[in-house]
Short mmCIF file of C-alpha atoms in Angstrom, two decimals:
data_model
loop_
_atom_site.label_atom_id
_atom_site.label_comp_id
_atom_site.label_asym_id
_atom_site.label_seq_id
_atom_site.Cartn_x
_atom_site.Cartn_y
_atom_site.Cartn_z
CA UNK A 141 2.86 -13.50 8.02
CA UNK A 142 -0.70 -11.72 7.65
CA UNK A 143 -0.86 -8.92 5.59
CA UNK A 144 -2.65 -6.79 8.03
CA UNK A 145 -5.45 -6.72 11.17
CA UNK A 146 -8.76 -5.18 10.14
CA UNK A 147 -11.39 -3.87 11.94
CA UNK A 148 -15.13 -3.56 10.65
CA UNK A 149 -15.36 0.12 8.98
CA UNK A 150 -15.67 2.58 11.44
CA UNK A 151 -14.53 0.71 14.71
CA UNK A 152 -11.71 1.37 16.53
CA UNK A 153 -8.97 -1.36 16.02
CA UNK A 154 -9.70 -4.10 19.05
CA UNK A 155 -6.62 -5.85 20.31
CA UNK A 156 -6.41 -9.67 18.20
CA UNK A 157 -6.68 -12.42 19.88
CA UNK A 158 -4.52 -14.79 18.16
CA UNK A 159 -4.57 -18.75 18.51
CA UNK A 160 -2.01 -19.56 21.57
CA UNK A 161 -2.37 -16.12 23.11
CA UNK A 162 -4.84 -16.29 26.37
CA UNK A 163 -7.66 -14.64 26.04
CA UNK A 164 -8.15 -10.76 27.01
CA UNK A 165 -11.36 -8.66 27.04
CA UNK A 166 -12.09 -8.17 22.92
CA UNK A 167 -14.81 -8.64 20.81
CA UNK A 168 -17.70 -10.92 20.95
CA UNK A 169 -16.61 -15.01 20.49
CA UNK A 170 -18.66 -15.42 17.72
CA UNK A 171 -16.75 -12.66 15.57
CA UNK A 172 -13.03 -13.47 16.88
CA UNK A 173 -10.96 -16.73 17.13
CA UNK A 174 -11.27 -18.58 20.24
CA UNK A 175 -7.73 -17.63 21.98
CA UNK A 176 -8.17 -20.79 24.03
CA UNK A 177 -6.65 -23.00 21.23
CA UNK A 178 -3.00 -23.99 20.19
CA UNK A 179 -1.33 -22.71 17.17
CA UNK A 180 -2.57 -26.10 15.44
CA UNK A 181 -4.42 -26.19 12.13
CA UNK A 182 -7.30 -28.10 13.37
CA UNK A 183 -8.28 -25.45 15.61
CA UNK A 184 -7.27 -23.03 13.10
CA UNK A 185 -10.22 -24.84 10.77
CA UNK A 186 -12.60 -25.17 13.50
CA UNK A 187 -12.53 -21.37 14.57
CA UNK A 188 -12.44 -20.43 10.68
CA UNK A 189 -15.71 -22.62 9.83
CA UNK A 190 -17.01 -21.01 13.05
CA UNK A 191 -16.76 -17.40 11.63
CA UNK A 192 -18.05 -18.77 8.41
CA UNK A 193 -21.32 -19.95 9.66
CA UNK A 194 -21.77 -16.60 12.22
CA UNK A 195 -21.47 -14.71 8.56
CA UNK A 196 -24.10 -17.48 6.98
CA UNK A 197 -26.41 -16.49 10.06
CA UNK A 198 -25.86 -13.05 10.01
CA UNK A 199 -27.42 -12.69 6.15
CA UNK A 200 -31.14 -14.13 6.81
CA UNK A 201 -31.22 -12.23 10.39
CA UNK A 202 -30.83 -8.88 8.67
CA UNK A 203 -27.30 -7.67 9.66
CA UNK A 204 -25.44 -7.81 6.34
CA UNK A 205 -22.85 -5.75 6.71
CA UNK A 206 -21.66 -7.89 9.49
CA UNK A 207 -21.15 -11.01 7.66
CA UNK A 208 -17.97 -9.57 5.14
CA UNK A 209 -16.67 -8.75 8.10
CA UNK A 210 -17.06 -12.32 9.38
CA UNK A 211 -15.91 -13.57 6.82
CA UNK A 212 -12.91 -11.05 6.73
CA UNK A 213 -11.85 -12.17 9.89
CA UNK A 214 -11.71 -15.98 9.30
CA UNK A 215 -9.92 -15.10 6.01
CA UNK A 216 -7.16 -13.10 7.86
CA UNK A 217 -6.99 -16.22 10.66
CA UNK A 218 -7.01 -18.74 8.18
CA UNK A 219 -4.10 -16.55 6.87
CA UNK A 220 -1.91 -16.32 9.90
CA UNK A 221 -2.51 -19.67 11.49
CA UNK A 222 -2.45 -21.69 8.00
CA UNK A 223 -6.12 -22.95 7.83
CA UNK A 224 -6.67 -26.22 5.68
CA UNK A 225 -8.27 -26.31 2.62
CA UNK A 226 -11.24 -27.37 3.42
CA UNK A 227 -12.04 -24.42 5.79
CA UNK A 228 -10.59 -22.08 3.03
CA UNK A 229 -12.66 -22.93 0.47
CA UNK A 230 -15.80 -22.63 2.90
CA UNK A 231 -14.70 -18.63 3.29
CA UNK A 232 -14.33 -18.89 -0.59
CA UNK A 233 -17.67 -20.17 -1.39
CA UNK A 234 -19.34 -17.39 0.89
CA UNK A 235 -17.43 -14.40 -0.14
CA UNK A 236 -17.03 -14.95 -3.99
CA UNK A 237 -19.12 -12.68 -6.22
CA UNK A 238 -21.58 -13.83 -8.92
CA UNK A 239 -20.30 -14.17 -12.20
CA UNK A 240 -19.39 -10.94 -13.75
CA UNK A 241 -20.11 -8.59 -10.76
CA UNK A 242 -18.17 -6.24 -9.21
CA UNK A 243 -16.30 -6.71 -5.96
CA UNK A 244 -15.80 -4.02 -2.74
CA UNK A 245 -12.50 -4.07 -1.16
CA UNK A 246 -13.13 -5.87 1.56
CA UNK A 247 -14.32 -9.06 -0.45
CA UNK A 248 -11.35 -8.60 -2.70
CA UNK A 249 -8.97 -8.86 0.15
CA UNK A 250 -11.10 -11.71 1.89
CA UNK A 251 -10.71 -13.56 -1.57
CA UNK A 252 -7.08 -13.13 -1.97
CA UNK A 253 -6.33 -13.89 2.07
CA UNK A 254 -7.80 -17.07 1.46
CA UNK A 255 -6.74 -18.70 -1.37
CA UNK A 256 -3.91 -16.10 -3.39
CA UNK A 257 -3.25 -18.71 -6.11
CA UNK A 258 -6.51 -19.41 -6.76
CA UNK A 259 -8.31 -16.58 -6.72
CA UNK A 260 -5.10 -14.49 -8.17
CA UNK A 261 -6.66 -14.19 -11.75
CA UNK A 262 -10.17 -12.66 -10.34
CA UNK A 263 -8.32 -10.65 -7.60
CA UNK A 264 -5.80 -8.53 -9.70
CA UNK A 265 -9.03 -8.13 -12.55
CA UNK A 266 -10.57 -6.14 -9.92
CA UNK A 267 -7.70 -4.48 -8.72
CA UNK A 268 -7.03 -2.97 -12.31
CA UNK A 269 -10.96 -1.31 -11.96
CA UNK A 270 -9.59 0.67 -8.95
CA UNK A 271 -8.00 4.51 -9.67
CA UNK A 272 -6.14 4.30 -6.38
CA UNK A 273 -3.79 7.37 -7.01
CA UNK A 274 -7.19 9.39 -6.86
CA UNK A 275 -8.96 7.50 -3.71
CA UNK A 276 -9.62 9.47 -0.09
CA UNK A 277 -10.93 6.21 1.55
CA UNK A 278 -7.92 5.06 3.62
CA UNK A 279 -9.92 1.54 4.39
CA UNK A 280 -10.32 0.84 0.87
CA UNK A 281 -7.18 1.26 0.07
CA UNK A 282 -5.32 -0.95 2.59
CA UNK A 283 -8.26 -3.89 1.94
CA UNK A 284 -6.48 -3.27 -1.90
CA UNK A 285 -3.16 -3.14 -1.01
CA UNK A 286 -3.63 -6.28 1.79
CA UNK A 287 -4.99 -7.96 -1.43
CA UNK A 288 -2.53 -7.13 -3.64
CA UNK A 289 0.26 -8.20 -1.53
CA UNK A 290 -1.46 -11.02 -0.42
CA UNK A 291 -1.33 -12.20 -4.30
CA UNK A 292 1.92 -11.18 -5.30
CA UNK A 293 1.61 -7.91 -6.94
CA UNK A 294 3.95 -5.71 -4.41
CA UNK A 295 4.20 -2.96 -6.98
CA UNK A 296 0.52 -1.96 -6.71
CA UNK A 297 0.37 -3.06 -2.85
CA UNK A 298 3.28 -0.13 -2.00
CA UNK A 299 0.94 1.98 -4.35
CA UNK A 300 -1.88 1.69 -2.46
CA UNK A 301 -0.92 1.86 0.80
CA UNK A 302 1.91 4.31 0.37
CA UNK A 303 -1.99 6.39 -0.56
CA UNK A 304 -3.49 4.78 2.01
CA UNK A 305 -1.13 6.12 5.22
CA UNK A 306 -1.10 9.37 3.48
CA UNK A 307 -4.58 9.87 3.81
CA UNK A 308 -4.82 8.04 7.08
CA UNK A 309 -1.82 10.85 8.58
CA UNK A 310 -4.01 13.70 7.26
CA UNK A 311 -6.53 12.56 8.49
CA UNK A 312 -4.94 12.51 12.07
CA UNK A 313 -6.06 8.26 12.27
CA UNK A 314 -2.84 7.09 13.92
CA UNK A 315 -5.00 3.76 14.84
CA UNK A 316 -4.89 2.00 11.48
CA UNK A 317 -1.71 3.19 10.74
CA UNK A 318 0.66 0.51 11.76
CA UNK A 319 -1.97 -2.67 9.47
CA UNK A 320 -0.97 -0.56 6.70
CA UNK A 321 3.04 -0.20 7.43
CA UNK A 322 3.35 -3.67 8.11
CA UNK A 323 1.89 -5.11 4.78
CA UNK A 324 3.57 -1.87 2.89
CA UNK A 325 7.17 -2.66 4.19
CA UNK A 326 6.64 -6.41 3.50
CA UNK A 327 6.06 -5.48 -0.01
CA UNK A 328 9.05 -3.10 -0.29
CA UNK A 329 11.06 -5.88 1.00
CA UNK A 330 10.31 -7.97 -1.88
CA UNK A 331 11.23 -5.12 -4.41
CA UNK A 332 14.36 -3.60 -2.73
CA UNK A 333 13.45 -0.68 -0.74
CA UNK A 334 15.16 -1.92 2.39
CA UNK A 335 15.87 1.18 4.32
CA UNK A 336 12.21 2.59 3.79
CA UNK A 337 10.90 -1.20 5.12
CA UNK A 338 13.46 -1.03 8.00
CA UNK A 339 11.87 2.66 8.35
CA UNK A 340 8.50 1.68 8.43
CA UNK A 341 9.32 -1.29 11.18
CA UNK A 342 10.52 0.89 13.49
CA UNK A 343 7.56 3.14 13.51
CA UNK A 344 5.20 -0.01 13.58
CA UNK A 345 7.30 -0.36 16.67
CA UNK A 346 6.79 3.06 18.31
CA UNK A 347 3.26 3.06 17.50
CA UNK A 348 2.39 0.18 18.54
CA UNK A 349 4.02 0.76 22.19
CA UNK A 350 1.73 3.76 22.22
CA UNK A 351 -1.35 2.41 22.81
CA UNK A 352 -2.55 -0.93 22.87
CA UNK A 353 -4.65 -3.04 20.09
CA UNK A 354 -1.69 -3.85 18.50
CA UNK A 355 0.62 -7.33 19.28
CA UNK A 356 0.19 -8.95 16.10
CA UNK A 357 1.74 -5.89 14.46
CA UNK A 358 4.47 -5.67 16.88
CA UNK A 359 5.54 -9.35 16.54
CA UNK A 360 5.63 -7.99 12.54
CA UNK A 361 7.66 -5.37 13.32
CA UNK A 362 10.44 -7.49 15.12
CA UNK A 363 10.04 -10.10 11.61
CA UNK A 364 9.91 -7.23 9.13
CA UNK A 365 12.84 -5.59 10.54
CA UNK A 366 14.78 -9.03 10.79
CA UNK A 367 14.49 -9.75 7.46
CA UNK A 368 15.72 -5.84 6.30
CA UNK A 369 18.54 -7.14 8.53
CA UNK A 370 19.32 -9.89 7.13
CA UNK A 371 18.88 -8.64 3.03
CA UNK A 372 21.25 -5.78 4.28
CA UNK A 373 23.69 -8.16 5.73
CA UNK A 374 23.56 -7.64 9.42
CA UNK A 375 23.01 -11.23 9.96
CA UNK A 376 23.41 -10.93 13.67
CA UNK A 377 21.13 -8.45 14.17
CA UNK A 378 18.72 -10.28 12.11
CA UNK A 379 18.62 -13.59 14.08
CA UNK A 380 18.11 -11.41 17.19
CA UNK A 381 14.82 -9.69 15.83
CA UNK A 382 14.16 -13.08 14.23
CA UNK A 383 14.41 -14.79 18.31
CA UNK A 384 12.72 -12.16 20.05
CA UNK A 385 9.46 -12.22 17.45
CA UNK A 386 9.40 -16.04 18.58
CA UNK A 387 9.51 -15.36 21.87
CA UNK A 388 6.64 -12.74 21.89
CA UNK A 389 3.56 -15.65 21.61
CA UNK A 390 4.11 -17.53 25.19
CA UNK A 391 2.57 -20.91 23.97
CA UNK A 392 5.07 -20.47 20.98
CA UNK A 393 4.74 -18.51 17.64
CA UNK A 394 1.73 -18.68 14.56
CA UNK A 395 2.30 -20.85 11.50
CA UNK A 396 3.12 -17.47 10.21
CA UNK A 397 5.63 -16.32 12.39
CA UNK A 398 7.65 -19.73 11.94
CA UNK A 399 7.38 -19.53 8.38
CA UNK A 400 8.44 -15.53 8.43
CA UNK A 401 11.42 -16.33 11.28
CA UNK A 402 12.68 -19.52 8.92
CA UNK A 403 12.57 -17.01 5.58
CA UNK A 404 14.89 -14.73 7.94
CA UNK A 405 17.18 -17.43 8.67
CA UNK A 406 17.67 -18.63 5.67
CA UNK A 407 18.11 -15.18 3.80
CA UNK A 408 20.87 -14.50 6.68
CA UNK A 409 22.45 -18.23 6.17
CA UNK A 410 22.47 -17.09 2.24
CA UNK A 411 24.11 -13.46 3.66
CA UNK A 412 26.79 -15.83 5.24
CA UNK A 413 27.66 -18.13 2.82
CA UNK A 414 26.46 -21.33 5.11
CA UNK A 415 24.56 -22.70 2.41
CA UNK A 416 23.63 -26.28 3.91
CA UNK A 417 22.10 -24.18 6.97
CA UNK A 418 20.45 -21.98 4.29
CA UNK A 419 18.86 -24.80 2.11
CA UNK A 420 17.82 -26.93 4.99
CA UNK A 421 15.38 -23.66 6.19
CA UNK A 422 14.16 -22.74 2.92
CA UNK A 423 14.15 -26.11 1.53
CA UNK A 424 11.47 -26.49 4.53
CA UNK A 425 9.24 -23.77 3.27
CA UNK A 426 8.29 -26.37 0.11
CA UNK A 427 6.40 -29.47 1.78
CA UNK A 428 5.01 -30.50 -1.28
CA UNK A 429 8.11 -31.99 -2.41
CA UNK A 430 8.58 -33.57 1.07
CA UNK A 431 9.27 -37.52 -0.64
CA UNK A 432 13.26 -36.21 -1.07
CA UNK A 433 15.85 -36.76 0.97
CA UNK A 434 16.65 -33.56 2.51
CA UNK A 435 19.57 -34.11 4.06
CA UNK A 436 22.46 -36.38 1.53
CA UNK A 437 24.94 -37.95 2.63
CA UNK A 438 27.13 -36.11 0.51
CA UNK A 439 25.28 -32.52 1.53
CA UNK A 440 28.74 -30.57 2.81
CA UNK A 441 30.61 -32.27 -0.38
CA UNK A 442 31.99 -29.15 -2.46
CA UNK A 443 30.75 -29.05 -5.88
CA UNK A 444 33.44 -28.00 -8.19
CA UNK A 445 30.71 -26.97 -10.91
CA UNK A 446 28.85 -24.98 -8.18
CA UNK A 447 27.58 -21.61 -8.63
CA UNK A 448 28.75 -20.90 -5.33
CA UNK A 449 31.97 -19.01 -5.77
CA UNK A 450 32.60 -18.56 -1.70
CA UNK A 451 34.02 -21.66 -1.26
CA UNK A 452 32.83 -25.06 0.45
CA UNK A 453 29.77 -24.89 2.66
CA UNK A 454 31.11 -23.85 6.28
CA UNK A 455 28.24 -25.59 8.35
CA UNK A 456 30.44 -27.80 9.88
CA UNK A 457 31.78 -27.21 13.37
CA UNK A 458 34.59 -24.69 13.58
CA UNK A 459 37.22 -24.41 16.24
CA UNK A 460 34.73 -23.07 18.48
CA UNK A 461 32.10 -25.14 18.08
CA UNK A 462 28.97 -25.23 16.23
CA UNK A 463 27.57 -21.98 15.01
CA UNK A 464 24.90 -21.26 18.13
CA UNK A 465 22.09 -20.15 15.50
CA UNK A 466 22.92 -23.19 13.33
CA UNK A 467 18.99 -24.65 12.56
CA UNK A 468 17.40 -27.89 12.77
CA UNK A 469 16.98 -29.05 9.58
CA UNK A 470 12.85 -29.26 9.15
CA UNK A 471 10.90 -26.28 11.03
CA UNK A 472 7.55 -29.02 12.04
CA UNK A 473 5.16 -26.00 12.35
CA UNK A 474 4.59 -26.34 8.79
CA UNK A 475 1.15 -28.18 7.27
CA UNK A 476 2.15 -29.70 4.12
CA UNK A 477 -1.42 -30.42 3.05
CA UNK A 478 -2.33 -26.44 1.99
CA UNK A 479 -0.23 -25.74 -1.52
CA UNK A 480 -2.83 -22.34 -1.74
CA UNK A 481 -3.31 -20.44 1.18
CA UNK A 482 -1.64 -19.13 4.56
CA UNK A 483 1.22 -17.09 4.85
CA UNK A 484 3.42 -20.12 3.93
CA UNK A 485 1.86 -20.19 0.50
CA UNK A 486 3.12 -16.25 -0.08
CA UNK A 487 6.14 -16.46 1.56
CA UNK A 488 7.05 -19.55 -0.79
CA UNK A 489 7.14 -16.98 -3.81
CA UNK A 490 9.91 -14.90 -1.93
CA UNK A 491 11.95 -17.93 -0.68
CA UNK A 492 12.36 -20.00 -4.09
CA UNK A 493 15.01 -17.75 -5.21
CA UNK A 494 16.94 -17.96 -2.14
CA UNK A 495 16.52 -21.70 -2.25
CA UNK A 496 18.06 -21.86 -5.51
CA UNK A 497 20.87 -19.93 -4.64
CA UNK A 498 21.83 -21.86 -1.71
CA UNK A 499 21.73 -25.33 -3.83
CA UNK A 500 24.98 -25.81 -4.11
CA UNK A 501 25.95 -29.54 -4.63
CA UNK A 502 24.26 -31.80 -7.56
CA UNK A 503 21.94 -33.67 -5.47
CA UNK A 504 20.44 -29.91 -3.97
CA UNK A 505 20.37 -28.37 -7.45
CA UNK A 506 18.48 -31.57 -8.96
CA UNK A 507 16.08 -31.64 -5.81
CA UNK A 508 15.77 -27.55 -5.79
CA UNK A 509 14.92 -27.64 -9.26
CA UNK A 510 12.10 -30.38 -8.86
CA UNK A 511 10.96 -27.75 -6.10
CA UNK A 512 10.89 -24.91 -8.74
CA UNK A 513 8.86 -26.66 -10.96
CA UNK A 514 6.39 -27.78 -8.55
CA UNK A 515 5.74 -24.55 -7.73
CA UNK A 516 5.78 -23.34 -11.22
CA UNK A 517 2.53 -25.59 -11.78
CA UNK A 518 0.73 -24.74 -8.60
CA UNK A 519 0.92 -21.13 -9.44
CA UNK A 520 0.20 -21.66 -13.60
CA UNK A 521 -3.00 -20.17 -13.19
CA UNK A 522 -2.09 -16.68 -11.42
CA UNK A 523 -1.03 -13.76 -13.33
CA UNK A 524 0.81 -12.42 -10.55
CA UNK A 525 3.85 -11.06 -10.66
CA UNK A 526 6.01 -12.34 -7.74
CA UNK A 527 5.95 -15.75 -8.48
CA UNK A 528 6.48 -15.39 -12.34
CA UNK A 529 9.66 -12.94 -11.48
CA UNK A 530 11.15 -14.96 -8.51
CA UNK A 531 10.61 -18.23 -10.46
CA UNK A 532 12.36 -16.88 -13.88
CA UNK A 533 15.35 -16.44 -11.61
CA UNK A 534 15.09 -19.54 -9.59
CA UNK A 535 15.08 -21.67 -13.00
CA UNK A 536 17.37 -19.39 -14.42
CA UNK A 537 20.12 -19.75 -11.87
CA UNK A 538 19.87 -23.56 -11.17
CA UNK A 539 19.13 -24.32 -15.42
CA UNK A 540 22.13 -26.33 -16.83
CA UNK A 541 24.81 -24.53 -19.43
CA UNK A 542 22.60 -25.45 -22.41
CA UNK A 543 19.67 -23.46 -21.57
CA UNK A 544 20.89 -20.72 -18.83
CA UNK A 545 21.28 -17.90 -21.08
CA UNK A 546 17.59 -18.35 -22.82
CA UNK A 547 16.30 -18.67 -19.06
CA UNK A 548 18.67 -15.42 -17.88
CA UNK A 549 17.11 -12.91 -20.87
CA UNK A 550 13.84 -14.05 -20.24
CA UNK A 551 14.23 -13.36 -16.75
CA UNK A 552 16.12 -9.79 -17.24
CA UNK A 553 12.84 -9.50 -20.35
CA UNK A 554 9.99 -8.59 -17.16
CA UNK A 555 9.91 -4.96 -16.63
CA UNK A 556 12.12 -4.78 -13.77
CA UNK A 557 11.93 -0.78 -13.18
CA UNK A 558 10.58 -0.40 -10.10
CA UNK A 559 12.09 -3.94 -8.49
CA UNK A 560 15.26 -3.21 -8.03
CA UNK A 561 16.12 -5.88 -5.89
CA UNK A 562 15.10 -9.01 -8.84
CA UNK A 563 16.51 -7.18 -10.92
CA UNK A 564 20.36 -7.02 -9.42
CA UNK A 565 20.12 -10.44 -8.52
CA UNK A 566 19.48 -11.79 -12.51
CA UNK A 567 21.99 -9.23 -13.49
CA UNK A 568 24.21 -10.55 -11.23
CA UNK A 569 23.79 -14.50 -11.78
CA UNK A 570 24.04 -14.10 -15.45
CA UNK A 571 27.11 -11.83 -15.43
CA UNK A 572 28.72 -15.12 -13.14
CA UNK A 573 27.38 -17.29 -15.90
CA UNK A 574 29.10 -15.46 -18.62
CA UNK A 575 32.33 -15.08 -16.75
CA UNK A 576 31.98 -18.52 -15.99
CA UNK A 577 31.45 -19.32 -19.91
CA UNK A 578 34.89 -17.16 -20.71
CA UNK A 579 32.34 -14.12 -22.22
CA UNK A 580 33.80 -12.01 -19.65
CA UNK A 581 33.15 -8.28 -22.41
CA UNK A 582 29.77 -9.30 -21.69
CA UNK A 583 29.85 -10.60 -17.86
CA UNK A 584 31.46 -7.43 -16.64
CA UNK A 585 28.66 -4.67 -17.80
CA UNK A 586 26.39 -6.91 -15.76
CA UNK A 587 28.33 -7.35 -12.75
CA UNK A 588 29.07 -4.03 -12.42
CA UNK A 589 25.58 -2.85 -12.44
CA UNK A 590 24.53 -5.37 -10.43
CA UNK A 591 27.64 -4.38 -7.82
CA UNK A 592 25.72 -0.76 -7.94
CA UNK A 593 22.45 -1.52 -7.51
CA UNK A 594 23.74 -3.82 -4.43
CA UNK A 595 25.39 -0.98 -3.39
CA UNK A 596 22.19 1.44 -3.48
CA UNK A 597 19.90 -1.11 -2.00
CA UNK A 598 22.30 -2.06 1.07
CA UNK A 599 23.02 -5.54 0.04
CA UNK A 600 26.00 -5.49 1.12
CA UNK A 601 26.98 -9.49 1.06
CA UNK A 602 25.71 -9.36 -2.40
CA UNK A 603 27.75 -6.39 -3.18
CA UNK A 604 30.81 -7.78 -1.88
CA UNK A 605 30.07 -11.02 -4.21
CA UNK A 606 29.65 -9.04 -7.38
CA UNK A 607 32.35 -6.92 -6.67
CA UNK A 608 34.56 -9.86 -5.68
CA UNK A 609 33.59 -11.72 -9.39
CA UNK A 610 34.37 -8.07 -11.06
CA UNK A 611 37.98 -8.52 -10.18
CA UNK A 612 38.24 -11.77 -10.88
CA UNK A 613 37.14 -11.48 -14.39
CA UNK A 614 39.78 -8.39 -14.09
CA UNK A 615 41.40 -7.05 -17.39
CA UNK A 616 40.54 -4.13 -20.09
CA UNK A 617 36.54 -4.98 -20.88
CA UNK A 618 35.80 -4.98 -17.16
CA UNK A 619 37.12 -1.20 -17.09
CA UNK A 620 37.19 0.37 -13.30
CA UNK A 621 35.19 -1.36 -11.43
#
């Protein structure tokens, strides 16, 4: 999903024109994607390079300020239609700074949009020169907080947006308003504030019915809302905000909508307890891996070692019938050829965890946890914190009994504060651990806050897991639970 539509400083907000959408009366060709095209990454690439080389022309012909703009714009296409690498690193190789300088905002977020592995270590060193807790320039901010999110800091992107809608209501600028909700409740979703996200969705929503300039945030809305849903529980709810954001793009939805809409169905499928339909979506989200066999024979065999304490994997048919929101197995939007950029590349920090959750049988625990370390080496150079917190978990909870406790403290060691969401989760898959090792004085103090913070947050499936293993530990060290 992008992080967020910007206009050039100053304008008023024009209506995007996104690949697959036909065209409307907008901005000039040469600064917007050709609407003509399908959702395809080739035209993706051709319309990025395009913008590139209107921002190379616009230097020698004396209109500067127009080319970060340019190249703005093909970053946040290449973003939300998955751009190859090729055209990535053109937008890369125009935008980065010399050595040792200084960047604006607006390069910053153009850097991070376009490759947010890659360009992680330079992006959050010039995030740390900002004071945004004393800025008044509501732009500024949300190019910091788009680039912040966009790398995997969420802490700081909720920071600086939460300062940049502040300043943008005071200032009576309901216009930019719903760029910055949407990337601000995508980051709260990743820490845990569900209800604010949900919130923030629904005014998205409103606002953008007000006036128009806005689709691409509405179709966010509809994902962003689905996947509150879904965290909280209300899986049905989820997969109908989840259908109706695919059906808003006639010729079919972006690259990032399909990856957003799979994330959704897979967090839901997790909700549930249908972990084959869970792992086949998320395991989707991780094409680098694509040379193993997805789909075992053995896939619905229980696992009596499983982590998986609900019981065997319901995806077969029950006396109705197959579940009606049961998914294929691949989603084929997906271009497995761009390990650093796109939406798919962020939303692959979020999903890993989920993934290793819903590995439940050997052969998905071996293949998850060749996933997990693939990703752990494409992201070894970023000092981001997503990835580093969601893949501590992921390789905690799928490690084997001789090195799960080391990889649970070290996991439980980040500084966890202000993610409440991570944090339940570890606190919760170690206290299963230790109840599963017979340690159960030491499982219960886990489980139980993990059971509250579940409770606070509005996971409610989670809740009802933790609470379930609290009784079955039962007995004097658990204590009321």
């Amino acid at each position: 999903m992008e992080p967020n539509g910007v206009p050039a400083r100053g304008e008023r907000p024009a209506r995007p024109r996104l690949p697959g959408r036909r065209a409307e009366h907008g901005p000039d060709r040469t600064t917007r994607p050709d609407a003509s095209h399908g959702t395809g990454t080739r035209d993706a690439d051709a319309e990025v390079l395009k913008l590139c080389a209107a921002a190379e022309r616009a230097l020698p012909g004396g209109a500067p300020p127009l080319a970060p703009d340019l190249l703005l714009a093909a970053a946040r296409l290449g973003w939300r239609a998955q751009a190859g690498a090729a055209a990535r690193e053109r937008i890369v190789a125009l935008a980065a700074p010399p050595a040792g300088s200084e960047c604006e905002p607006r390069r910053i977020a153009t850097l991070a949009l376009a490759q947010p592995v890659r360009q992680a270590e330079l992006v959050v060193g010039q995030l740390g020169r900002f004071r945004t807790e004393s800025m008044s320039d509501a732009e500024d901010l949300r190019m910091l907080g788009t680039a912040a999110y966009a790398v995997g800091e969420p802490v700081l992107a909720a920071d600086c947006l939460n300062r940049a809608e502040t300043v943008l209501r005071d200032q009576g600028r309901p216009g930019p308003l719903p760029h910055a909700l949407v990337v601000h409740a995508q980051a709260l979703l990743d820490l845990g504030d569900w209800h604010r996200a949900a919130r923030a969705a629904e005014e998205i929503r409103r606002l953008a019915a007000e006036g128009p300039g806005h689709p691409e945030c509405q179709v966010d809305a509809l994902t962003v809302g689905a996947q509150a849903a879904a965290l909280s529980g209300d899986t049905g709810a989820a997969l109908r905000l989840a259908d109706r954001a695919e059906s808003l793009d006639a010729d079919g939805p972006s690259a990032a909508v399909a990856t957003r809409v799979s994330l959704v169905r897979g967090i839901a499928a997790c909700a549930d307890g249908r972990y084959g339909d869970a792992y086949a979506l998320l395991r989707a989200l991780f094409p680098e891996e694509s040379g193993v066999d997805p789909d075992p024979p053995d896939r619905d065999r229980p696992d009596p070692h499983s982590p998986d304490r609900n019981g065997p994997d319901p995806h077969s048919p029950g006396p109705s019938g197959p579940d009606p929101h049961s998914p294929p197995r691949f989603v084929p939007c997906l271009n497995s050829g761009v390990p650093d950029g796109g939406s798919w590349c962020r939303e692959s920090f979020g999903a890993i965890g989920f993934l290793a959750e819903a590995a439940v049988s050997p052969h998905r625990r071996s293949e998850a946890a060749a996933v997990v370390a693939a990703l752990a080496r494409r992201t070894a150079g970023s000092p981001a914190s997503l990835p580093r917190v969601q893949l501590r978990y992921a390789a905690a909870v799928l490690a084997d009994d001789v090195e799960a406790e080391t990889l649970f403290r070290r996991a439980l060691a980040d500084n966890l504060a202000r993610w409440p969401w991570p944090r339940a989760r570890a606190e919760f898959a170690y206290g299963r651990w230790l109840h599963a090792q017979r340690r159960t004085a030491e499982a219960c103090p886990l489980l139980r806050s993990a059971r509250l913070a579940f409770e606070r947050i509005g996971a409610r499936s989670w809740a009802e897991r933790a609470a379930e293993e609290l009784r079955d530990a039962g007995g004097p060290p658990c204590g009321p639970g």
